[in-house]
């Protein structure tokens, strides 16, 4: 199969992503499930907390018995008993009665509110003065306030956060079904690229992309598998990609994705049995040389070698593939925040391509200002000194100073 530049739109590339099938699921102990993606809707197996409980130290009461009570005109209730923590009360409240209760204690039958201890005074062993009028449900967590049995608490595709793990624990779950993480092999190519541990000679550069991509993959929910450096040699590249395909569902190869004499990625990817070249070139800047070949269920993705182009291509095209394999929406910039801002100065662009401009955010009296950071795609500092990206639409010749823009804030 002969590689070629048949430039597609970003939307056309994302349409291929939507066709992917999610990976299988696995069962993990709850303590290992943080950051993983739920494989199925999680429904509450019962009510949570499952009983009416106090949210304050004080006295459980029948709200109607406190109607009109105040500091100048208190109500007087008979003390019927004390609620013991972790136990179901063995008594109920009758009209005109109250019960001493601590935060988290179970309300006795008949009670529907709690008066804070600061609004009460014990007059004698059996009489309590109430200086506040309570409405039903006051200072009470109802039996279904967190969840009712059968409620979908967490949808399939949801990435588990610490608070979600806490919810699962509260409902008695020690294990949870999650999607398997897609393993992603990482290869960097180029005779000029050397390991990080070495000192570059003139014309050489350290391997930045392997480490950058590893971090991006982990943050996206994948499993990074760095496979080292490969020179500009067709046979060596073919062997390295084949080895990656034995262990990984996705293989990333950064560098060598254009159409120059030494750019071998498309040829190598297309040499495998059943290979189908989906993408070789996208109408986007940076990131035009992106390559996508499918081969026997494997996704072979070629990224630009320049670090800024590589990162933006990852956000635009690789992360949606990972998200889809995780059973999530296949969208770009899913982990980015959004900010409305005013463009600080013009950002020209060539029509016919979708362009992403790095920006830094400045404060002004009228709100946030997005200042373009114009820099070549190989400059790391342009990423470090910017807080996000703005998109210039494909049909536009650029944006003017003062235009309203949406900023995709880096995670």
mmCIF file of C-alpha atoms in Angstrom:
data_model
loop_
_atom_site.group_PDB
_atom_site.id
_atom_site.type_symbol
_atom_site.label_atom_id
_atom_site.label_comp_id
_atom_site.label_asym_id
_atom_site.label_seq_id
_atom_site.Cartn_x
_atom_site.Cartn_y
_atom_site.Cartn_z
ATOM 1 C CA UNK A 1 0.000 0.000 0.000
ATOM 2 C CA UNK A 2 1.497 3.307 -1.054
ATOM 3 C CA UNK A 3 1.328 6.069 1.575
ATOM 4 C CA UNK A 4 -0.070 9.382 0.426
ATOM 5 C CA UNK A 5 -1.295 12.735 1.644
ATOM 6 C CA UNK A 6 -5.065 12.706 1.184
ATOM 7 C CA UNK A 7 -5.804 15.372 3.768
ATOM 8 C CA UNK A 8 -8.892 14.737 5.905
ATOM 9 C CA UNK A 9 -10.752 17.008 8.298
ATOM 10 C CA UNK A 10 -10.576 16.613 12.062
ATOM 11 C CA UNK A 11 -14.235 15.516 12.023
ATOM 12 C CA UNK A 12 -13.489 12.763 9.490
ATOM 13 C CA UNK A 13 -10.700 11.417 11.693
ATOM 14 C CA UNK A 14 -13.007 11.414 14.731
ATOM 15 C CA UNK A 15 -15.610 9.495 12.711
ATOM 16 C CA UNK A 16 -13.118 6.611 12.424
ATOM 17 C CA UNK A 17 -12.645 6.728 16.177
ATOM 18 C CA UNK A 18 -16.368 6.267 16.795
ATOM 19 C CA UNK A 19 -16.246 2.917 14.981
ATOM 20 C CA UNK A 20 -13.865 1.333 17.504
ATOM 21 C CA UNK A 21 -15.162 -1.255 19.970
ATOM 22 C CA UNK A 22 -14.362 -0.777 23.674
ATOM 23 C CA UNK A 23 -12.014 -3.240 25.352
ATOM 24 C CA UNK A 24 -13.254 -5.976 27.678
ATOM 25 C CA UNK A 25 -13.868 -5.310 31.362
ATOM 26 C CA UNK A 26 -12.151 -6.652 34.474
ATOM 27 C CA UNK A 27 -12.938 -6.819 38.195
ATOM 28 C CA UNK A 28 -10.653 -4.911 40.562
ATOM 29 C CA UNK A 29 -10.478 -4.492 44.334
ATOM 30 C CA UNK A 30 -11.859 -1.116 45.309
ATOM 31 C CA UNK A 31 -8.484 0.009 46.645
ATOM 32 C CA UNK A 32 -7.006 -0.384 43.141
ATOM 33 C CA UNK A 33 -9.880 1.165 41.189
ATOM 34 C CA UNK A 34 -9.136 4.880 41.557
ATOM 35 C CA UNK A 35 -8.870 6.569 38.154
ATOM 36 C CA UNK A 36 -10.284 3.559 36.313
ATOM 37 C CA UNK A 37 -13.362 3.688 34.070
ATOM 38 C CA UNK A 38 -16.625 1.978 35.034
ATOM 39 C CA UNK A 39 -17.667 -0.773 32.623
ATOM 40 C CA UNK A 40 -21.386 -0.621 33.491
ATOM 41 C CA UNK A 41 -23.883 1.646 35.222
ATOM 42 C CA UNK A 42 -23.542 1.426 38.976
ATOM 43 C CA UNK A 43 -26.923 1.321 40.691
ATOM 44 C CA UNK A 44 -27.578 1.733 44.384
ATOM 45 C CA UNK A 45 -28.321 -1.700 45.842
ATOM 46 C CA UNK A 46 -30.201 -0.084 48.713
ATOM 47 C CA UNK A 47 -31.038 3.245 50.292
ATOM 48 C CA UNK A 48 -28.151 5.361 51.517
ATOM 49 C CA UNK A 49 -27.651 6.101 54.363
ATOM 50 C CA UNK A 50 -30.591 3.740 54.892
ATOM 51 C CA UNK A 51 -31.941 5.448 58.001
ATOM 52 C CA UNK A 52 -32.780 8.975 59.124
ATOM 53 C CA UNK A 53 -29.731 10.342 60.955
ATOM 54 C CA UNK A 54 -28.788 13.507 62.777
ATOM 55 C CA UNK A 55 -26.337 15.978 61.268
ATOM 56 C CA UNK A 56 -25.890 17.832 64.590
ATOM 57 C CA UNK A 57 -25.334 17.166 68.267
ATOM 58 C CA UNK A 58 -28.542 18.065 70.045
ATOM 59 C CA UNK A 59 -32.044 16.708 70.601
ATOM 60 C CA UNK A 60 -34.278 14.730 68.272
ATOM 61 C CA UNK A 61 -37.778 16.197 68.304
ATOM 62 C CA UNK A 62 -41.164 16.152 66.612
ATOM 63 C CA UNK A 63 -40.999 19.410 64.610
ATOM 64 C CA UNK A 64 -44.629 20.242 65.438
ATOM 65 C CA UNK A 65 -43.730 20.305 69.153
ATOM 66 C CA UNK A 66 -41.284 23.193 68.524
ATOM 67 C CA UNK A 67 -43.658 25.382 66.497
ATOM 68 C CA UNK A 68 -43.240 29.030 67.568
ATOM 69 C CA UNK A 69 -40.409 28.280 70.000
ATOM 70 C CA UNK A 70 -37.778 31.017 70.424
ATOM 71 C CA UNK A 71 -35.325 32.344 72.978
ATOM 72 C CA UNK A 72 -38.021 34.581 74.485
ATOM 73 C CA UNK A 73 -40.750 31.967 74.238
ATOM 74 C CA UNK A 74 -39.162 28.501 74.492
ATOM 75 C CA UNK A 75 -40.886 25.138 74.329
ATOM 76 C CA UNK A 76 -40.470 22.570 77.102
ATOM 77 C CA UNK A 77 -40.160 18.898 76.193
ATOM 78 C CA UNK A 78 -39.874 15.722 78.211
ATOM 79 C CA UNK A 79 -36.593 13.799 77.762
ATOM 80 C CA UNK A 80 -37.566 10.302 76.617
ATOM 81 C CA UNK A 81 -34.059 8.859 76.383
ATOM 82 C CA UNK A 82 -30.682 9.011 74.658
ATOM 83 C CA UNK A 83 -29.734 7.649 71.241
ATOM 84 C CA UNK A 84 -26.585 5.516 71.414
ATOM 85 C CA UNK A 85 -24.216 5.729 68.449
ATOM 86 C CA UNK A 86 -24.291 2.761 66.121
ATOM 87 C CA UNK A 87 -27.492 1.400 67.628
ATOM 88 C CA UNK A 88 -31.153 1.525 66.681
ATOM 89 C CA UNK A 89 -33.159 3.362 69.364
ATOM 90 C CA UNK A 90 -35.396 1.017 71.360
ATOM 91 C CA UNK A 91 -37.942 3.743 72.072
ATOM 92 C CA UNK A 92 -40.096 6.173 70.083
ATOM 93 C CA UNK A 93 -41.063 9.785 70.686
ATOM 94 C CA UNK A 94 -44.556 10.608 71.833
ATOM 95 C CA UNK A 95 -46.065 14.109 71.562
ATOM 96 C CA UNK A 96 -44.145 16.520 73.791
ATOM 97 C CA UNK A 97 -41.025 14.348 74.027
ATOM 98 C CA UNK A 98 -37.403 14.629 72.791
ATOM 99 C CA UNK A 99 -34.273 12.466 72.819
ATOM 100 C CA UNK A 100 -30.593 13.353 73.228
ATOM 101 C CA UNK A 101 -28.675 12.525 70.047
ATOM 102 C CA UNK A 102 -25.180 12.912 68.565
ATOM 103 C CA UNK A 103 -24.096 13.654 65.014
ATOM 104 C CA UNK A 104 -24.720 10.549 62.924
ATOM 105 C CA UNK A 105 -27.150 9.015 65.396
ATOM 106 C CA UNK A 106 -30.319 7.298 64.160
ATOM 107 C CA UNK A 107 -33.514 9.231 64.806
ATOM 108 C CA UNK A 108 -35.994 7.373 66.990
ATOM 109 C CA UNK A 109 -39.430 6.607 65.566
ATOM 110 C CA UNK A 110 -41.670 9.669 65.729
ATOM 111 C CA UNK A 111 -38.813 12.197 65.429
ATOM 112 C CA UNK A 112 -38.440 14.259 62.242
ATOM 113 C CA UNK A 113 -35.993 17.044 63.187
ATOM 114 C CA UNK A 114 -33.016 17.819 65.418
ATOM 115 C CA UNK A 115 -32.465 20.943 67.515
ATOM 116 C CA UNK A 116 -28.808 21.943 67.908
ATOM 117 C CA UNK A 117 -27.530 21.595 71.450
ATOM 118 C CA UNK A 118 -26.651 25.333 71.428
ATOM 119 C CA UNK A 119 -30.375 26.125 71.163
ATOM 120 C CA UNK A 120 -31.361 23.995 74.132
ATOM 121 C CA UNK A 121 -30.961 23.943 77.901
ATOM 122 C CA UNK A 122 -31.395 21.053 80.291
ATOM 123 C CA UNK A 123 -33.586 22.234 83.163
ATOM 124 C CA UNK A 124 -33.632 18.978 85.122
ATOM 125 C CA UNK A 125 -33.084 15.253 84.419
ATOM 126 C CA UNK A 126 -36.383 14.985 82.515
ATOM 127 C CA UNK A 127 -37.035 18.472 81.077
ATOM 128 C CA UNK A 128 -35.340 20.204 78.123
ATOM 129 C CA UNK A 129 -35.893 23.817 77.112
ATOM 130 C CA UNK A 130 -36.052 24.320 73.313
ATOM 131 C CA UNK A 131 -35.289 27.842 72.030
ATOM 132 C CA UNK A 132 -35.731 27.300 68.272
ATOM 133 C CA UNK A 133 -38.594 26.402 65.985
ATOM 134 C CA UNK A 134 -37.749 23.508 63.629
ATOM 135 C CA UNK A 135 -39.241 22.443 60.312
ATOM 136 C CA UNK A 136 -39.539 18.739 59.451
ATOM 137 C CA UNK A 137 -36.189 17.485 58.188
ATOM 138 C CA UNK A 138 -34.175 20.176 59.952
ATOM 139 C CA UNK A 139 -30.616 18.958 60.725
ATOM 140 C CA UNK A 140 -31.569 15.506 59.474
ATOM 141 C CA UNK A 141 -30.123 13.383 56.650
ATOM 142 C CA UNK A 142 -32.982 11.314 55.255
ATOM 143 C CA UNK A 143 -32.664 7.600 54.573
ATOM 144 C CA UNK A 144 -32.504 8.199 50.786
ATOM 145 C CA UNK A 145 -30.759 11.583 50.702
ATOM 146 C CA UNK A 146 -27.537 10.065 49.267
ATOM 147 C CA UNK A 147 -29.257 7.428 47.166
ATOM 148 C CA UNK A 148 -32.451 5.444 46.768
ATOM 149 C CA UNK A 149 -32.333 1.764 45.855
ATOM 150 C CA UNK A 150 -32.046 1.371 42.070
ATOM 151 C CA UNK A 151 -30.752 4.875 41.377
ATOM 152 C CA UNK A 152 -27.948 5.089 38.773
ATOM 153 C CA UNK A 153 -25.258 6.671 40.886
ATOM 154 C CA UNK A 154 -22.357 6.416 38.444
ATOM 155 C CA UNK A 155 -22.839 5.831 34.690
ATOM 156 C CA UNK A 156 -20.825 3.475 32.507
ATOM 157 C CA UNK A 157 -17.771 5.301 31.183
ATOM 158 C CA UNK A 158 -17.379 7.335 34.363
ATOM 159 C CA UNK A 159 -13.797 7.696 35.573
ATOM 160 C CA UNK A 160 -13.689 6.891 39.281
ATOM 161 C CA UNK A 161 -12.650 9.756 41.559
ATOM 162 C CA UNK A 162 -11.790 9.500 45.278
ATOM 163 C CA UNK A 163 -15.332 10.533 46.235
ATOM 164 C CA UNK A 164 -16.740 7.836 43.953
ATOM 165 C CA UNK A 165 -14.579 5.223 45.644
ATOM 166 C CA UNK A 166 -15.953 6.457 48.964
ATOM 167 C CA UNK A 167 -19.518 6.031 47.715
ATOM 168 C CA UNK A 168 -18.852 2.459 46.604
ATOM 169 C CA UNK A 169 -17.311 1.703 49.984
ATOM 170 C CA UNK A 170 -20.305 3.235 51.777
ATOM 171 C CA UNK A 171 -22.551 0.833 49.874
ATOM 172 C CA UNK A 172 -20.475 -2.178 50.877
ATOM 173 C CA UNK A 173 -18.621 -2.885 47.631
ATOM 174 C CA UNK A 174 -15.095 -4.255 47.877
ATOM 175 C CA UNK A 175 -14.705 -4.864 44.118
ATOM 176 C CA UNK A 176 -15.895 -3.050 41.018
ATOM 177 C CA UNK A 177 -16.100 -3.802 37.280
ATOM 178 C CA UNK A 178 -13.936 -1.459 35.201
ATOM 179 C CA UNK A 179 -12.686 -1.279 31.627
ATOM 180 C CA UNK A 180 -9.278 -2.702 30.892
ATOM 181 C CA UNK A 181 -6.739 0.018 30.206
ATOM 182 C CA UNK A 182 -5.528 0.090 26.598
ATOM 183 C CA UNK A 183 -1.784 -0.660 26.514
ATOM 184 C CA UNK A 184 0.038 1.846 24.316
ATOM 185 C CA UNK A 185 3.496 1.167 22.907
ATOM 186 C CA UNK A 186 5.701 4.219 22.325
ATOM 187 C CA UNK A 187 8.456 4.376 19.738
ATOM 188 C CA UNK A 188 10.533 7.431 18.890
ATOM 189 C CA UNK A 189 12.370 7.485 15.587
ATOM 190 C CA UNK A 190 15.101 9.575 14.043
ATOM 191 C CA UNK A 191 18.867 9.164 13.729
ATOM 192 C CA UNK A 192 19.258 12.507 15.488
ATOM 193 C CA UNK A 193 17.377 11.422 18.634
ATOM 194 C CA UNK A 194 19.416 10.088 21.576
ATOM 195 C CA UNK A 195 18.506 8.809 25.059
ATOM 196 C CA UNK A 196 17.893 11.366 27.789
ATOM 197 C CA UNK A 197 20.937 10.109 29.711
ATOM 198 C CA UNK A 198 23.348 11.103 26.922
ATOM 199 C CA UNK A 199 24.808 14.502 26.078
ATOM 200 C CA UNK A 200 23.777 15.683 22.599
ATOM 201 C CA UNK A 201 26.453 16.310 20.000
ATOM 202 C CA UNK A 202 25.887 18.955 17.335
ATOM 203 C CA UNK A 203 22.798 17.969 15.333
ATOM 204 C CA UNK A 204 21.433 15.647 18.041
ATOM 205 C CA UNK A 205 18.493 16.069 20.422
ATOM 206 C CA UNK A 206 17.376 14.152 23.501
ATOM 207 C CA UNK A 207 14.293 11.938 23.351
ATOM 208 C CA UNK A 208 11.565 14.236 24.674
ATOM 209 C CA UNK A 209 8.532 12.599 23.084
ATOM 210 C CA UNK A 210 8.788 9.181 24.760
ATOM 211 C CA UNK A 211 8.564 10.762 28.188
ATOM 212 C CA UNK A 212 5.951 13.346 27.229
ATOM 213 C CA UNK A 213 3.735 10.731 25.577
ATOM 214 C CA UNK A 214 4.090 8.325 28.514
ATOM 215 C CA UNK A 215 2.711 10.972 30.852
ATOM 216 C CA UNK A 216 -0.091 11.894 28.445
ATOM 217 C CA UNK A 217 -1.130 8.246 28.052
ATOM 218 C CA UNK A 218 -1.305 7.667 31.794
ATOM 219 C CA UNK A 219 -3.344 10.832 32.309
ATOM 220 C CA UNK A 220 -5.721 9.740 29.532
ATOM 221 C CA UNK A 221 -6.335 6.388 31.240
ATOM 222 C CA UNK A 222 -4.059 4.187 29.144
ATOM 223 C CA UNK A 223 -1.086 2.038 30.097
ATOM 224 C CA UNK A 224 2.188 3.426 28.735
ATOM 225 C CA UNK A 225 4.808 1.021 27.371
ATOM 226 C CA UNK A 226 7.946 2.919 26.271
ATOM 227 C CA UNK A 227 9.838 0.803 23.724
ATOM 228 C CA UNK A 228 12.908 2.934 23.105
ATOM 229 C CA UNK A 229 14.471 4.631 20.122
ATOM 230 C CA UNK A 230 14.656 3.374 16.546
ATOM 231 C CA UNK A 231 16.778 4.906 13.813
ATOM 232 C CA UNK A 232 15.683 5.824 10.299
ATOM 233 C CA UNK A 233 15.854 2.241 9.083
ATOM 234 C CA UNK A 234 12.885 0.474 7.488
ATOM 235 C CA UNK A 235 13.783 -3.030 8.739
ATOM 236 C CA UNK A 236 14.468 -1.868 12.299
ATOM 237 C CA UNK A 237 11.233 0.133 12.384
ATOM 238 C CA UNK A 238 9.215 -2.804 11.053
ATOM 239 C CA UNK A 239 10.618 -5.144 13.713
ATOM 240 C CA UNK A 240 9.996 -2.602 16.483
ATOM 241 C CA UNK A 241 6.384 -2.010 15.421
ATOM 242 C CA UNK A 242 5.765 -5.767 15.102
ATOM 243 C CA UNK A 243 7.118 -6.303 18.613
ATOM 244 C CA UNK A 244 4.846 -3.558 19.944
ATOM 245 C CA UNK A 245 1.801 -5.094 18.251
ATOM 246 C CA UNK A 246 2.380 -8.352 20.160
ATOM 247 C CA UNK A 247 1.866 -6.558 23.483
ATOM 248 C CA UNK A 248 -0.183 -3.442 22.800
ATOM 249 C CA UNK A 249 -3.493 -2.403 21.250
ATOM 250 C CA UNK A 250 -2.089 0.981 20.190
ATOM 251 C CA UNK A 251 1.382 1.792 18.903
ATOM 252 C CA UNK A 252 2.559 5.390 18.727
ATOM 253 C CA UNK A 253 5.504 6.308 16.579
ATOM 254 C CA UNK A 254 6.656 9.901 16.842
ATOM 255 C CA UNK A 255 8.667 11.367 13.991
ATOM 256 C CA UNK A 256 8.921 10.145 10.416
ATOM 257 C CA UNK A 257 5.280 10.821 9.562
ATOM 258 C CA UNK A 258 5.635 13.299 6.702
ATOM 259 C CA UNK A 259 6.367 12.530 3.034
ATOM 260 C CA UNK A 260 10.106 13.105 2.923
ATOM 261 C CA UNK A 261 12.556 10.498 1.656
ATOM 262 C CA UNK A 262 13.455 9.454 5.220
ATOM 263 C CA UNK A 263 9.873 9.446 6.515
ATOM 264 C CA UNK A 264 9.069 5.750 6.693
ATOM 265 C CA UNK A 265 6.154 5.532 9.119
ATOM 266 C CA UNK A 266 3.313 5.177 6.620
ATOM 267 C CA UNK A 267 5.230 2.590 4.589
ATOM 268 C CA UNK A 268 6.120 0.539 7.661
ATOM 269 C CA UNK A 269 2.616 0.655 9.148
ATOM 270 C CA UNK A 270 1.063 -0.318 5.824
ATOM 271 C CA UNK A 271 3.358 -3.342 5.401
ATOM 272 C CA UNK A 272 1.509 -5.516 7.941
ATOM 273 C CA UNK A 273 -1.084 -8.107 6.913
ATOM 274 C CA UNK A 274 -4.574 -6.650 6.629
ATOM 275 C CA UNK A 275 -3.300 -3.096 7.086
ATOM 276 C CA UNK A 276 -5.744 -0.352 6.175
ATOM 277 C CA UNK A 277 -4.498 3.205 5.856
ATOM 278 C CA UNK A 278 -7.251 5.403 7.291
ATOM 279 C CA UNK A 279 -5.469 8.714 7.658
ATOM 280 C CA UNK A 280 -2.328 10.239 6.231
ATOM 281 C CA UNK A 281 -2.642 13.945 6.741
ATOM 282 C CA UNK A 282 -5.225 16.107 8.484
ATOM 283 C CA UNK A 283 -6.261 19.679 7.721
ATOM 284 C CA UNK A 284 -5.001 20.945 11.053
ATOM 285 C CA UNK A 285 -2.055 22.946 12.311
ATOM 286 C CA UNK A 286 -0.011 21.828 14.082
ATOM 287 C CA UNK A 287 -0.373 18.105 13.456
ATOM 288 C CA UNK A 288 -0.966 17.804 9.709
ATOM 289 C CA UNK A 289 1.255 14.690 9.215
ATOM 290 C CA UNK A 290 -0.827 12.467 11.540
ATOM 291 C CA UNK A 291 -1.052 8.840 10.318
ATOM 292 C CA UNK A 292 -3.536 6.131 11.316
ATOM 293 C CA UNK A 293 -3.316 2.555 10.088
ATOM 294 C CA UNK A 294 -5.470 -0.312 11.375
ATOM 295 C CA UNK A 295 -3.944 -3.772 11.233
ATOM 296 C CA UNK A 296 -5.613 -6.833 12.746
ATOM 297 C CA UNK A 297 -7.325 -4.943 15.534
ATOM 298 C CA UNK A 298 -4.242 -2.847 16.280
ATOM 299 C CA UNK A 299 -4.208 0.934 15.971
ATOM 300 C CA UNK A 300 -0.923 2.205 14.533
ATOM 301 C CA UNK A 301 -0.648 5.958 14.964
ATOM 302 C CA UNK A 302 2.090 8.193 13.600
ATOM 303 C CA UNK A 303 2.693 11.540 15.292
ATOM 304 C CA UNK A 304 4.856 14.513 14.294
ATOM 305 C CA UNK A 305 8.296 14.597 15.847
ATOM 306 C CA UNK A 306 8.224 18.238 16.967
ATOM 307 C CA UNK A 307 7.071 18.263 20.579
ATOM 308 C CA UNK A 308 4.288 20.874 20.365
ATOM 309 C CA UNK A 309 2.833 19.232 17.251
ATOM 310 C CA UNK A 310 3.163 15.842 18.912
ATOM 311 C CA UNK A 311 1.280 16.930 22.027
ATOM 312 C CA UNK A 312 -1.535 18.676 20.183
ATOM 313 C CA UNK A 313 -1.888 15.690 17.839
ATOM 314 C CA UNK A 314 -2.165 13.469 20.909
ATOM 315 C CA UNK A 315 -4.948 15.582 22.393
ATOM 316 C CA UNK A 316 -6.771 15.782 19.058
ATOM 317 C CA UNK A 317 -6.451 12.229 17.785
ATOM 318 C CA UNK A 318 -4.793 9.759 20.172
ATOM 319 C CA UNK A 319 -6.678 10.539 23.360
ATOM 320 C CA UNK A 320 -10.068 10.086 21.638
ATOM 321 C CA UNK A 321 -8.925 6.596 20.555
ATOM 322 C CA UNK A 322 -7.952 5.759 24.138
ATOM 323 C CA UNK A 323 -11.252 7.119 25.446
ATOM 324 C CA UNK A 324 -13.224 5.062 22.942
ATOM 325 C CA UNK A 325 -11.394 1.854 23.894
ATOM 326 C CA UNK A 326 -12.260 2.697 27.499
ATOM 327 C CA UNK A 327 -15.942 2.871 26.566
ATOM 328 C CA UNK A 328 -16.099 6.645 26.896
ATOM 329 C CA UNK A 329 -17.042 9.422 24.478
ATOM 330 C CA UNK A 330 -14.412 9.764 21.778
ATOM 331 C CA UNK A 331 -13.844 13.506 22.001
ATOM 332 C CA UNK A 332 -10.798 15.738 21.924
ATOM 333 C CA UNK A 333 -9.841 17.901 24.901
ATOM 334 C CA UNK A 334 -12.117 15.963 27.291
ATOM 335 C CA UNK A 335 -9.896 16.725 30.284
ATOM 336 C CA UNK A 336 -9.427 20.406 29.407
ATOM 337 C CA UNK A 337 -11.201 23.156 31.272
ATOM 338 C CA UNK A 338 -12.977 25.862 29.295
ATOM 339 C CA UNK A 339 -12.611 29.629 29.688
ATOM 340 C CA UNK A 340 -14.248 32.500 27.843
ATOM 341 C CA UNK A 341 -11.769 35.260 27.094
ATOM 342 C CA UNK A 342 -11.023 38.192 24.787
ATOM 343 C CA UNK A 343 -8.192 37.839 22.304
ATOM 344 C CA UNK A 344 -5.390 40.243 23.174
ATOM 345 C CA UNK A 345 -3.909 40.621 19.688
ATOM 346 C CA UNK A 346 -4.582 39.343 16.162
ATOM 347 C CA UNK A 347 -4.031 35.683 15.323
ATOM 348 C CA UNK A 348 -3.738 35.272 11.533
ATOM 349 C CA UNK A 349 -4.318 31.882 9.942
ATOM 350 C CA UNK A 350 -4.418 30.288 6.490
ATOM 351 C CA UNK A 351 -7.911 29.184 5.434
ATOM 352 C CA UNK A 352 -8.390 25.518 4.668
ATOM 353 C CA UNK A 353 -7.020 24.187 7.914
ATOM 354 C CA UNK A 354 -8.123 24.130 11.542
ATOM 355 C CA UNK A 355 -5.445 25.837 13.616
ATOM 356 C CA UNK A 356 -4.687 25.656 17.331
ATOM 357 C CA UNK A 357 -2.850 28.604 18.832
ATOM 358 C CA UNK A 358 -1.131 28.471 22.203
ATOM 359 C CA UNK A 359 -2.190 31.274 24.543
ATOM 360 C CA UNK A 360 -1.384 32.595 27.973
ATOM 361 C CA UNK A 361 -4.105 34.072 30.157
ATOM 362 C CA UNK A 362 -3.878 37.588 31.561
ATOM 363 C CA UNK A 363 -6.297 39.336 33.896
ATOM 364 C CA UNK A 364 -7.872 42.671 33.042
ATOM 365 C CA UNK A 365 -10.577 44.895 34.533
ATOM 366 C CA UNK A 366 -13.011 43.587 31.913
ATOM 367 C CA UNK A 367 -12.109 39.896 32.352
ATOM 368 C CA UNK A 368 -9.618 37.305 31.086
ATOM 369 C CA UNK A 369 -7.473 38.131 28.055
ATOM 370 C CA UNK A 370 -5.959 35.387 25.875
ATOM 371 C CA UNK A 371 -2.576 36.447 24.534
ATOM 372 C CA UNK A 372 -1.295 34.318 21.615
ATOM 373 C CA UNK A 373 2.093 32.685 22.143
ATOM 374 C CA UNK A 374 3.516 32.469 18.640
ATOM 375 C CA UNK A 375 6.368 29.972 18.494
ATOM 376 C CA UNK A 376 7.797 27.195 16.370
ATOM 377 C CA UNK A 377 6.449 23.701 17.026
ATOM 378 C CA UNK A 378 9.731 22.403 18.438
ATOM 379 C CA UNK A 379 9.952 24.893 21.315
ATOM 380 C CA UNK A 380 9.124 23.394 24.717
ATOM 381 C CA UNK A 381 8.968 26.810 26.348
ATOM 382 C CA UNK A 382 5.999 27.761 24.172
ATOM 383 C CA UNK A 383 4.006 25.038 25.960
ATOM 384 C CA UNK A 384 5.368 25.867 29.388
ATOM 385 C CA UNK A 385 4.595 29.570 28.991
ATOM 386 C CA UNK A 386 1.029 29.025 27.782
ATOM 387 C CA UNK A 387 -2.041 27.949 29.722
ATOM 388 C CA UNK A 388 -4.182 26.654 26.882
ATOM 389 C CA UNK A 389 -5.203 26.608 23.240
ATOM 390 C CA UNK A 390 -7.690 28.463 21.079
ATOM 391 C CA UNK A 391 -9.098 27.112 17.840
ATOM 392 C CA UNK A 392 -9.220 29.072 14.604
ATOM 393 C CA UNK A 393 -11.932 27.511 12.396
ATOM 394 C CA UNK A 394 -10.994 25.919 9.098
ATOM 395 C CA UNK A 395 -12.736 28.561 6.953
ATOM 396 C CA UNK A 396 -11.257 31.536 8.823
ATOM 397 C CA UNK A 397 -8.311 33.718 7.860
ATOM 398 C CA UNK A 398 -7.672 34.423 11.515
ATOM 399 C CA UNK A 399 -9.063 36.208 14.543
ATOM 400 C CA UNK A 400 -8.935 39.883 15.469
ATOM 401 C CA UNK A 401 -7.877 41.499 18.723
ATOM 402 C CA UNK A 402 -10.978 41.858 20.860
ATOM 403 C CA UNK A 403 -12.713 38.763 19.464
ATOM 404 C CA UNK A 404 -14.418 36.519 21.997
ATOM 405 C CA UNK A 405 -12.677 33.131 22.136
ATOM 406 C CA UNK A 406 -13.011 29.878 24.039
ATOM 407 C CA UNK A 407 -9.765 28.735 25.627
ATOM 408 C CA UNK A 408 -9.087 25.016 26.113
ATOM 409 C CA UNK A 409 -7.133 25.081 29.359
ATOM 410 C CA UNK A 410 -4.313 22.533 29.678
ATOM 411 C CA UNK A 411 -5.097 19.847 32.292
#
